[in-house]
Every structure is written in structure tokens, then in C-alpha cells.
PDB file of C-alpha atoms in Angstrom:
ATOM      1  CA  MET A  14      -6.788 -24.800 -13.056  1.00 81.00           C
ATOM      2  CA  GLU A  15      -9.696 -22.492 -12.199  1.00 92.00           C
ATOM      3  CA  ILE A  16      -9.635 -21.552  -8.493  1.00 96.00           C
ATOM      4  CA  LEU A  17     -12.439 -18.991  -8.430  1.00 98.00           C
ATOM      5  CA  LYS A  18     -15.454 -18.378 -10.662  1.00 97.00           C
ATOM      6  CA  VAL A  19     -17.959 -15.579 -10.136  1.00 97.00           C
ATOM      7  CA  GLN A  20     -21.048 -15.484 -12.344  1.00 97.00           C
ATOM      8  CA  GLY A  21     -23.716 -12.794 -12.600  1.00 97.00           C
ATOM      9  CA  LEU A  22     -22.893 -11.366  -9.182  1.00 98.00           C
ATOM     10  CA  LYS A  23     -25.215  -8.600  -8.015  1.00 97.00           C
ATOM     11  CA  LYS A  24     -25.489  -6.939  -4.626  1.00 97.00           C
ATOM     12  CA  VAL A  25     -28.072  -4.315  -3.716  1.00 97.00           C
ATOM     13  CA  PHE A  26     -28.011  -2.330  -0.454  1.00 94.00           C
ATOM     14  CA  ASN A  27     -31.268  -0.425   0.158  1.00 92.00           C
ATOM     15  CA  SER A  28     -31.817   0.156  -3.594  1.00 91.00           C
ATOM     16  CA  VAL A  29     -28.135   1.068  -4.140  1.00 93.00           C
ATOM     17  CA  ILE A  30     -26.502  -1.336  -6.600  1.00 95.00           C
ATOM     18  CA  ALA A  31     -23.016  -2.098  -5.233  1.00 96.00           C
ATOM     19  CA  LEU A  32     -22.247  -4.891  -7.735  1.00 97.00           C
ATOM     20  CA  ASP A  33     -23.990  -5.253 -11.073  1.00 96.00           C
ATOM     21  CA  ASP A  34     -23.800  -8.495 -13.093  1.00 96.00           C
ATOM     22  CA  LEU A  35     -20.132  -9.064 -12.320  1.00 97.00           C
ATOM     23  CA  ASN A  36     -18.241 -12.010 -13.777  1.00 97.00           C
ATOM     24  CA  LEU A  37     -14.651 -13.057 -13.160  1.00 96.00           C
ATOM     25  CA  THR A  38     -12.381 -16.082 -13.040  1.00 96.00           C
ATOM     26  CA  LEU A  39      -9.073 -16.685 -11.300  1.00 97.00           C
ATOM     27  CA  SER A  40      -6.549 -19.382 -12.167  1.00 96.00           C
ATOM     28  CA  ARG A  41      -4.073 -21.181  -9.926  1.00 96.00           C
ATOM     29  CA  GLY A  42      -0.978 -19.067  -9.314  1.00 95.00           C
ATOM     30  CA  GLU A  43      -2.555 -15.905 -10.747  1.00 96.00           C
ATOM     31  CA  ILE A  44      -2.603 -12.478  -9.105  1.00 96.00           C
ATOM     32  CA  LEU A  45      -5.663 -10.565 -10.316  1.00 97.00           C
ATOM     33  CA  GLY A  46      -5.735  -6.836  -9.664  1.00 96.00           C
ATOM     34  CA  ILE A  47      -9.069  -5.195  -8.894  1.00 95.00           C
ATOM     35  CA  LEU A  48      -9.010  -1.448  -9.493  1.00 92.00           C
ATOM     36  CA  GLY A  49     -11.518   1.348  -9.251  1.00 90.00           C
ATOM     37  CA  PRO A  50     -12.399   4.555  -7.391  1.00 89.00           C
ATOM     38  CA  ASN A  51     -13.811   4.623  -3.882  1.00 88.00           C
ATOM     39  CA  GLY A  52     -17.292   3.110  -3.873  1.00 89.00           C
ATOM     40  CA  ALA A  53     -16.665   1.062  -7.008  1.00 92.00           C
ATOM     41  CA  GLY A  54     -17.506  -2.228  -5.255  1.00 94.00           C
ATOM     42  CA  LYS A  55     -14.040  -3.664  -4.645  1.00 94.00           C
ATOM     43  CA  THR A  56     -14.476  -4.383  -0.941  1.00 93.00           C
ATOM     44  CA  THR A  57     -18.059  -5.592  -1.456  1.00 95.00           C
ATOM     45  CA  LEU A  58     -16.763  -8.095  -3.997  1.00 96.00           C
ATOM     46  CA  ILE A  59     -14.164  -9.419  -1.557  1.00 95.00           C
ATOM     47  CA  HIS A  60     -16.737  -9.699   1.227  1.00 95.00           C
ATOM     48  CA  CYS A  61     -19.025 -11.679  -1.081  1.00 96.00           C
ATOM     49  CA  ILE A  62     -16.185 -14.066  -1.939  1.00 96.00           C
ATOM     50  CA  LEU A  63     -15.468 -14.475   1.779  1.00 95.00           C
ATOM     51  CA  GLY A  64     -19.124 -15.269   2.438  1.00 93.00           C
ATOM     52  CA  LEU A  65     -19.466 -12.247   4.739  1.00 93.00           C
ATOM     53  CA  ILE A  66     -22.117 -10.738   2.480  1.00 94.00           C
ATOM     54  CA  GLU A  67     -24.829 -12.712   0.737  1.00 95.00           C
ATOM     55  CA  PRO A  68     -25.212 -11.688  -2.920  1.00 96.00           C
ATOM     56  CA  THR A  69     -28.587 -10.508  -4.140  1.00 97.00           C
ATOM     57  CA  GLU A  70     -28.048 -12.573  -7.284  1.00 97.00           C
ATOM     58  CA  GLY A  71     -25.327 -14.700  -8.824  1.00 97.00           C
ATOM     59  CA  GLU A  72     -23.062 -17.613  -7.979  1.00 97.00           C
ATOM     60  CA  ILE A  73     -19.593 -17.959  -6.481  1.00 98.00           C
ATOM     61  CA  SER A  74     -17.587 -21.149  -6.941  1.00 97.00           C
ATOM     62  CA  ILE A  75     -14.244 -21.671  -5.163  1.00 98.00           C
ATOM     63  CA  PHE A  76     -12.085 -24.739  -5.796  1.00 97.00           C
ATOM     64  CA  GLY A  77     -14.981 -26.005  -7.914  1.00 96.00           C
ATOM     65  CA  LYS A  78     -17.396 -25.880  -4.973  1.00 96.00           C
ATOM     66  CA  ASP A  79     -20.470 -23.697  -4.528  1.00 96.00           C
ATOM     67  CA  LEU A  80     -19.644 -21.254  -1.722  1.00 96.00           C
ATOM     68  CA  THR A  81     -23.167 -21.306  -0.305  1.00 93.00           C
ATOM     69  CA  LEU A  82     -23.092 -25.106   0.051  1.00 95.00           C
ATOM     70  CA  HIS A  83     -19.484 -25.632   1.131  1.00 96.00           C
ATOM     71  CA  ARG A  84     -18.660 -22.418   3.007  1.00 93.00           C
ATOM     72  CA  SER A  85     -16.774 -23.923   5.979  1.00 92.00           C
ATOM     73  CA  GLU A  86     -14.772 -26.304   3.806  1.00 94.00           C
ATOM     74  CA  VAL A  87     -13.791 -23.534   1.392  1.00 96.00           C
ATOM     75  CA  LEU A  88     -12.906 -20.930   4.027  1.00 94.00           C
ATOM     76  CA  LYS A  89     -10.315 -23.231   5.611  1.00 94.00           C
ATOM     77  CA  ARG A  90      -8.327 -22.973   2.374  1.00 96.00           C
ATOM     78  CA  ILE A  91      -8.445 -19.194   1.922  1.00 97.00           C
ATOM     79  CA  ASN A  92      -7.460 -16.119   3.938  1.00 97.00           C
ATOM     80  CA  PHE A  93      -7.821 -12.367   3.934  1.00 96.00           C
ATOM     81  CA  ALA A  94      -6.053  -9.159   4.930  1.00 94.00           C
ATOM     82  CA  SER A  95      -7.282  -5.601   4.785  1.00 91.00           C
ATOM     83  CA  ASN A  96      -6.070  -2.178   5.778  1.00 82.00           C
ATOM     84  CA  TYR A  97      -9.595  -1.523   7.072  1.00 83.00           C
ATOM     85  CA  VAL A  98      -9.873  -4.445   9.515  1.00 83.00           C
ATOM     86  CA  SER A  99      -8.417  -4.247  13.025  1.00 85.00           C
ATOM     87  CA  LEU A 100      -7.248  -7.125  15.186  1.00 92.00           C
ATOM     88  CA  PRO A 101      -8.045  -7.142  18.936  1.00 94.00           C
ATOM     89  CA  TYR A 102      -5.934  -4.357  20.440  1.00 95.00           C
ATOM     90  CA  SER A 103      -5.703  -5.922  23.905  1.00 96.00           C
ATOM     91  CA  LEU A 104      -3.858  -8.983  22.582  1.00 97.00           C
ATOM     92  CA  THR A 105      -0.200  -9.078  21.624  1.00 98.00           C
ATOM     93  CA  PRO A 106       0.801  -9.856  18.016  1.00 97.00           C
ATOM     94  CA  PHE A 107       1.739 -13.395  19.041  1.00 98.00           C
ATOM     95  CA  GLU A 108      -1.570 -13.913  20.858  1.00 98.00           C
ATOM     96  CA  ASN A 109      -3.518 -12.573  17.884  1.00 98.00           C
ATOM     97  CA  LEU A 110      -1.782 -14.992  15.544  1.00 98.00           C
ATOM     98  CA  MET A 111      -2.249 -17.910  17.932  1.00 98.00           C
ATOM     99  CA  VAL A 112      -6.012 -17.309  18.037  1.00 97.00           C
ATOM    100  CA  PHE A 113      -6.225 -17.528  14.256  1.00 96.00           C
ATOM    101  CA  ALA A 114      -3.779 -20.443  14.106  1.00 97.00           C
ATOM    102  CA  HIS A 115      -6.138 -22.474  16.296  1.00 96.00           C
ATOM    103  CA  LEU A 116      -9.185 -21.370  14.290  1.00 94.00           C
ATOM    104  CA  TYR A 117      -7.490 -22.586  11.106  1.00 95.00           C
ATOM    105  CA  GLU A 118      -6.214 -25.736  12.833  1.00 95.00           C
ATOM    106  CA  VAL A 119      -2.626 -24.906  11.915  1.00 96.00           C
ATOM    107  CA  LYS A 120      -0.064 -27.596  12.759  1.00 95.00           C
ATOM    108  CA  ASP A 121       2.647 -26.534  15.234  1.00 96.00           C
ATOM    109  CA  PRO A 122       0.858 -23.206  15.779  1.00 97.00           C
ATOM    110  CA  ALA A 123       3.473 -21.510  17.984  1.00 97.00           C
ATOM    111  CA  GLU A 124       6.288 -22.258  15.533  1.00 97.00           C
ATOM    112  CA  ARG A 125       4.194 -21.071  12.588  1.00 97.00           C
ATOM    113  CA  CYS A 126       3.236 -17.857  14.379  1.00 98.00           C
ATOM    114  CA  HIS A 127       6.843 -17.027  15.206  1.00 97.00           C
ATOM    115  CA  ARG A 128       7.826 -17.761  11.612  1.00 96.00           C
ATOM    116  CA  MET A 129       5.217 -15.311  10.304  1.00 96.00           C
ATOM    117  CA  LEU A 130       6.295 -12.670  12.800  1.00 97.00           C
ATOM    118  CA  ARG A 131       9.890 -13.043  11.628  1.00 96.00           C
ATOM    119  CA  LEU A 132       8.826 -12.903   7.980  1.00 93.00           C
ATOM    120  CA  PHE A 133       7.141  -9.528   8.503  1.00 93.00           C
ATOM    121  CA  GLU A 134       9.838  -8.240  10.879  1.00 93.00           C
ATOM    122  CA  LEU A 135       7.555  -8.151  13.908  1.00 96.00           C
ATOM    123  CA  GLU A 136       9.117 -10.716  16.225  1.00 96.00           C
ATOM    124  CA  HIS A 137      10.728  -8.061  18.429  1.00 96.00           C
ATOM    125  CA  LEU A 138       7.195  -6.751  19.046  1.00 96.00           C
ATOM    126  CA  CYS A 139       5.561 -10.124  19.679  1.00 95.00           C
ATOM    127  CA  ASN A 140       4.738  -9.375  23.348  1.00 94.00           C
ATOM    128  CA  ARG A 141       3.705  -5.742  22.939  1.00 96.00           C
ATOM    129  CA  PRO A 142      -0.052  -4.977  23.073  1.00 97.00           C
ATOM    130  CA  THR A 143      -1.346  -4.539  19.540  1.00 96.00           C
ATOM    131  CA  ARG A 144      -2.789  -1.132  20.462  1.00 95.00           C
ATOM    132  CA  ARG A 145       0.808   0.109  20.837  1.00 96.00           C
ATOM    133  CA  LEU A 146       1.750  -0.823  17.265  1.00 95.00           C
ATOM    134  CA  SER A 147       1.867   1.703  14.451  1.00 92.00           C
ATOM    135  CA  SER A 148      -0.666   1.480  11.606  1.00 88.00           C
ATOM    136  CA  GLY A 149       1.998   0.004   9.344  1.00 89.00           C
ATOM    137  CA  GLN A 150       2.929  -2.630  11.930  1.00 93.00           C
ATOM    138  CA  ILE A 151      -0.737  -3.572  12.330  1.00 93.00           C
ATOM    139  CA  MET A 152      -1.033  -4.028   8.576  1.00 92.00           C
ATOM    140  CA  ARG A 153       2.023  -6.274   8.623  1.00 93.00           C
ATOM    141  CA  LEU A 154       0.395  -8.270  11.420  1.00 95.00           C
ATOM    142  CA  ASN A 155      -2.717  -8.618   9.269  1.00 95.00           C
ATOM    143  CA  LEU A 156      -0.566  -9.931   6.427  1.00 94.00           C
ATOM    144  CA  ALA A 157       1.141 -12.387   8.782  1.00 96.00           C
ATOM    145  CA  LYS A 158      -2.296 -13.608   9.862  1.00 97.00           C
ATOM    146  CA  ALA A 159      -3.352 -13.987   6.233  1.00 96.00           C
ATOM    147  CA  LEU A 160      -0.531 -16.434   5.508  1.00 96.00           C
ATOM    148  CA  LEU A 161      -0.825 -18.527   8.682  1.00 96.00           C
ATOM    149  CA  ASN A 162      -2.812 -21.375   7.108  1.00 96.00           C
ATOM    150  CA  LYS A 163      -0.820 -21.458   3.842  1.00 96.00           C
ATOM    151  CA  PRO A 164      -3.925 -20.390   1.880  1.00 97.00           C
ATOM    152  CA  GLU A 165      -4.558 -21.463  -1.674  1.00 97.00           C
ATOM    153  CA  LEU A 166      -6.594 -18.303  -2.290  1.00 97.00           C
ATOM    154  CA  LEU A 167      -5.593 -15.001  -0.714  1.00 97.00           C
ATOM    155  CA  LEU A 168      -7.821 -11.913  -0.727  1.00 97.00           C
ATOM    156  CA  LEU A 169      -5.984  -8.648  -0.111  1.00 95.00           C
ATOM    157  CA  ASP A 170      -7.769  -5.303   0.235  1.00 92.00           C
ATOM    158  CA  GLU A 171      -5.261  -2.426   0.053  1.00 89.00           C
ATOM    159  CA  PRO A 172      -2.541  -4.614   1.629  1.00 89.00           C
ATOM    160  CA  THR A 173       0.340  -2.144   1.354  1.00 87.00           C
ATOM    161  CA  ALA A 174      -1.532   0.987   2.455  1.00 82.00           C
ATOM    162  CA  GLY A 175       0.369   2.500   5.374  1.00 78.00           C
ATOM    163  CA  LEU A 176       3.501   0.413   4.834  1.00 85.00           C
ATOM    164  CA  ASP A 177       6.855   2.073   4.377  1.00 87.00           C
ATOM    165  CA  PRO A 178       8.323   1.653   0.865  1.00 89.00           C
ATOM    166  CA  GLU A 179      10.808  -1.066   1.853  1.00 88.00           C
ATOM    167  CA  ILE A 180       8.231  -3.283   3.575  1.00 87.00           C
ATOM    168  CA  ALA A 181       5.753  -2.674   0.734  1.00 88.00           C
ATOM    169  CA  ARG A 182       8.372  -3.826  -1.776  1.00 90.00           C
ATOM    170  CA  LYS A 183       9.153  -6.939   0.288  1.00 89.00           C
ATOM    171  CA  THR A 184       5.425  -7.712   0.495  1.00 89.00           C
ATOM    172  CA  ARG A 185       5.022  -7.455  -3.289  1.00 90.00           C
ATOM    173  CA  ASP A 186       8.083  -9.650  -3.818  1.00 92.00           C
ATOM    174  CA  LEU A 187       6.714 -12.226  -1.365  1.00 92.00           C
ATOM    175  CA  LEU A 188       3.344 -12.400  -3.135  1.00 92.00           C
ATOM    176  CA  LEU A 189       5.000 -12.879  -6.511  1.00 93.00           C
ATOM    177  CA  LYS A 190       7.215 -15.621  -5.059  1.00 93.00           C
ATOM    178  CA  LEU A 191       4.259 -17.435  -3.461  1.00 93.00           C
ATOM    179  CA  ALA A 192       2.288 -17.309  -6.692  1.00 94.00           C
ATOM    180  CA  ARG A 193       5.247 -18.632  -8.666  1.00 94.00           C
ATOM    181  CA  THR A 194       6.567 -21.317  -6.315  1.00 94.00           C
ATOM    182  CA  GLU A 195       3.486 -22.453  -4.370  1.00 92.00           C
ATOM    183  CA  GLY A 196       0.702 -21.683  -6.834  1.00 94.00           C
ATOM    184  CA  ILE A 197      -1.171 -19.383  -4.454  1.00 96.00           C
ATOM    185  CA  SER A 198      -3.899 -17.359  -6.185  1.00 97.00           C
ATOM    186  CA  VAL A 199      -4.481 -13.745  -5.167  1.00 97.00           C
ATOM    187  CA  ILE A 200      -7.226 -11.152  -5.516  1.00 97.00           C
ATOM    188  CA  TYR A 201      -5.512  -7.813  -4.926  1.00 94.00           C
ATOM    189  CA  THR A 202      -7.144  -4.385  -4.623  1.00 93.00           C
ATOM    190  CA  SER A 203      -5.155  -1.176  -4.566  1.00 87.00           C
ATOM    191  CA  HIS A 204      -5.315   2.499  -5.476  1.00 85.00           C
ATOM    192  CA  ASN A 205      -1.609   2.383  -6.269  1.00 85.00           C
ATOM    193  CA  LEU A 206      -1.580   1.852 -10.025  1.00 88.00           C
ATOM    194  CA  LYS A 207       2.198   1.643 -10.309  1.00 88.00           C
ATOM    195  CA  GLU A 208       2.246  -1.058  -7.653  1.00 89.00           C
ATOM    196  CA  MET A 209      -0.548  -2.941  -9.377  1.00 91.00           C
ATOM    197  CA  GLU A 210       1.383  -2.890 -12.640  1.00 90.00           C
ATOM    198  CA  GLU A 211       4.305  -4.572 -10.853  1.00 90.00           C
ATOM    199  CA  VAL A 212       2.212  -7.258  -9.163  1.00 93.00           C
ATOM    200  CA  SER A 213      -0.616  -8.176 -11.547  1.00 94.00           C
ATOM    201  CA  LYS A 214      -0.437  -9.265 -15.158  1.00 92.00           C
ATOM    202  CA  ARG A 215      -4.236  -9.108 -15.455  1.00 95.00           C
ATOM    203  CA  VAL A 216      -6.530  -6.441 -14.031  1.00 95.00           C
ATOM    204  CA  LEU A 217     -10.232  -5.745 -13.738  1.00 95.00           C
ATOM    205  CA  PHE A 218     -11.569  -2.197 -13.436  1.00 93.00           C
ATOM    206  CA  LEU A 219     -14.773  -1.528 -11.507  1.00 93.00           C
ATOM    207  CA  LYS A 220     -16.885   1.605 -11.503  1.00 92.00           C
ATOM    208  CA  LYS A 221     -20.259   1.851  -9.762  1.00 92.00           C
ATOM    209  CA  GLY A 222     -20.330  -1.921  -9.411  1.00 94.00           C
ATOM    210  CA  LYS A 223     -19.792  -2.644 -13.097  1.00 94.00           C
ATOM    211  CA  VAL A 224     -16.767  -4.029 -14.917  1.00 94.00           C
ATOM    212  CA  VAL A 225     -15.740  -1.239 -17.298  1.00 91.00           C
ATOM    213  CA  ALA A 226     -12.461  -2.773 -18.477  1.00 91.00           C
ATOM    214  CA  GLU A 227     -10.649  -6.084 -18.078  1.00 94.00           C
ATOM    215  CA  GLY A 228      -7.610  -7.752 -19.549  1.00 94.00           C
ATOM    216  CA  MET A 229      -3.874  -8.233 -19.488  1.00 95.00           C
ATOM    217  CA  VAL A 230      -2.090  -5.058 -18.395  1.00 94.00           C
ATOM    218  CA  ASN A 231       0.183  -4.912 -21.450  1.00 93.00           C
ATOM    219  CA  ASP A 232      -2.743  -5.491 -23.809  1.00 94.00           C
ATOM    220  CA  LEU A 233      -4.819  -2.710 -22.247  1.00 92.00           C
ATOM    221  CA  ILE A 234      -1.925  -0.254 -22.358  1.00 91.00           C
ATOM    222  CA  ARG A 235      -1.207  -1.086 -25.989  1.00 91.00           C
ATOM    223  CA  GLN A 236      -4.872  -1.122 -27.044  1.00 89.00           C
ATOM    224  CA  TYR A 237      -5.534   2.374 -25.731  1.00 86.00           C
ATOM    225  CA  GLY A 238      -2.162   3.836 -26.710  1.00 89.00           C
ATOM    226  CA  THR A 239      -1.105   4.709 -23.170  1.00 90.00           C
ATOM    227  CA  ALA A 240       2.311   4.468 -21.572  1.00 90.00           C
ATOM    228  CA  SER A 241       1.275   2.989 -18.210  1.00 90.00           C
ATOM    229  CA  LEU A 242      -1.614   1.586 -16.244  1.00 90.00           C
ATOM    230  CA  GLU A 243      -1.970   4.928 -14.485  1.00 89.00           C
ATOM    231  CA  GLU A 244      -2.298   6.775 -17.789  1.00 90.00           C
ATOM    232  CA  PHE A 245      -4.796   4.150 -18.987  1.00 88.00           C
ATOM    233  CA  TYR A 246      -6.885   4.672 -15.865  1.00 87.00           C
ATOM    234  CA  PHE A 247      -7.193   8.425 -16.259  1.00 86.00           C
ATOM    235  CA  LYS A 248      -7.673   8.298 -20.025  1.00 81.00           C
ATOM    236  CA  VAL A 249     -10.287   5.578 -20.132  1.00 73.00           C
ATOM    237  CA  ILE A 250     -11.782   4.824 -16.741  1.00 73.00           C
ATOM    238  CA  GLY A 251     -11.750   8.430 -15.575  1.00 68.00           C
ATOM    239  CA  HIS A 252     -14.099   9.369 -18.405  1.00 55.00           C
ATOM    240  CA  GLU A 253     -16.645   6.603 -17.907  1.00 49.00           C
ATOM    241  CA  ASP A 254     -20.123   7.863 -17.069  1.00 46.00           C
TER     242      ASP A 254
END
């Protein structure tokens, strides 16, 4: 089942082309990796899918519905986490989650919030002001927020940046489990190519807003005679003009 379809997406900021005729699809239960250097358009793409940025051209369909016509309905069924977005520092982790639980109309919000805090090993910090959390703890709180409403589509922008190796591994394992058992679909950006190879079977490479390579990880590695996704990146993508 096709969860997301992007057709001919273009975004121009003051004559700078951030996305250029981008097309992609995402199936139910699939984790699609979006890779590329800084400024490639990864975050712009996610913001367009979230409806935070209006595309210059193109169409975005989520759950078979046009995003521009059904934005509120669609957004209730998706969620987002990013290493670059901060939650209100004056609130505690529990208070932050409760705000979003009410926004998403989550049933039994307090119980769900505590469950997410336990899942990301934050419950002992639930009453501490968020400003007193470490950067890794704040990222874990963002991930807890992203799963509050049991989203069908999850958009993750550098979700493991700043996490210690153990928590990063648990996060990857959790995403794979959710995709397998609950059919959650994930768009996942990262600069960590080894991590991406573990999480995503299919990847899309962006450079200067254009798709320069796309396909199944094993097929790309085999096609270009490389030993890993990292080697593929530097051999092929690193030499694109």
C-alpha cells in the first residue's frame, strides 16, 4: 500500500533551488533513507511533507489524500522528530509530552506519556525542567513525542545525532520493530551511512535538491562494485557535479 507519493516537487528560496523535480514513493511498513551532504534538501523535503513549507511546484499525497486539501486530517496520522527542533525549555518532559498528547487527541494521555518516557529511559527525569536535560536526553524526548499518537507515517531528521551508542542502537531496533509489527512507514535522514545501511533497505541520495541515485541498498552496492553504502557514497555521490 502506498503511504506517500511526491511528484515533481520543486522549492525555490529567493532564486535558490532547494528541491528540483523530486519524485518519491513510500510503502506501508517501509523505512526510506534520505541521504546527502549539508544543503542537499533533506530537511526542506521533510518540511514540505509536513506542510510547513509550501512547494513552488509539485504535488504531495499522503494516505491517498492531497496534502493541500486535507492537511489537518493527514497531520493527525503522522509525526516528526528532529535533532534541530527544541521543545519548550521551561516545561518538564512530562508536561511537554502532555501538551502534544492533547494536540493529537491521544486517549489516556497521562498513561501514554509515562509509557513513552519509560520507553526512552526518561521517566526518572519527568519532572526536571527540559532546559536541564542533556542534548541526547532532549533528542530522546523528541522521539518520545514523535511516537505519542502511534503515527502511521514518521518523519525523522537526524534522529540519533547526539545519542550515545546504546540508546542509538535501541532506537534503530525500535524503528525496525514498529515497521515490521505495526506497519509504520518512516522517512529517515542521517549522515551516518553505516547506521542507514542497518535501518533502510532502500535509499535516496540528494545533492543540490536533485535525486542523483535511488534504489535498494544491496543493488546500489553491487551495481557500483562497492563494499558498503559509505564506499558507494564517496565513489559515486562524492564525484557528482
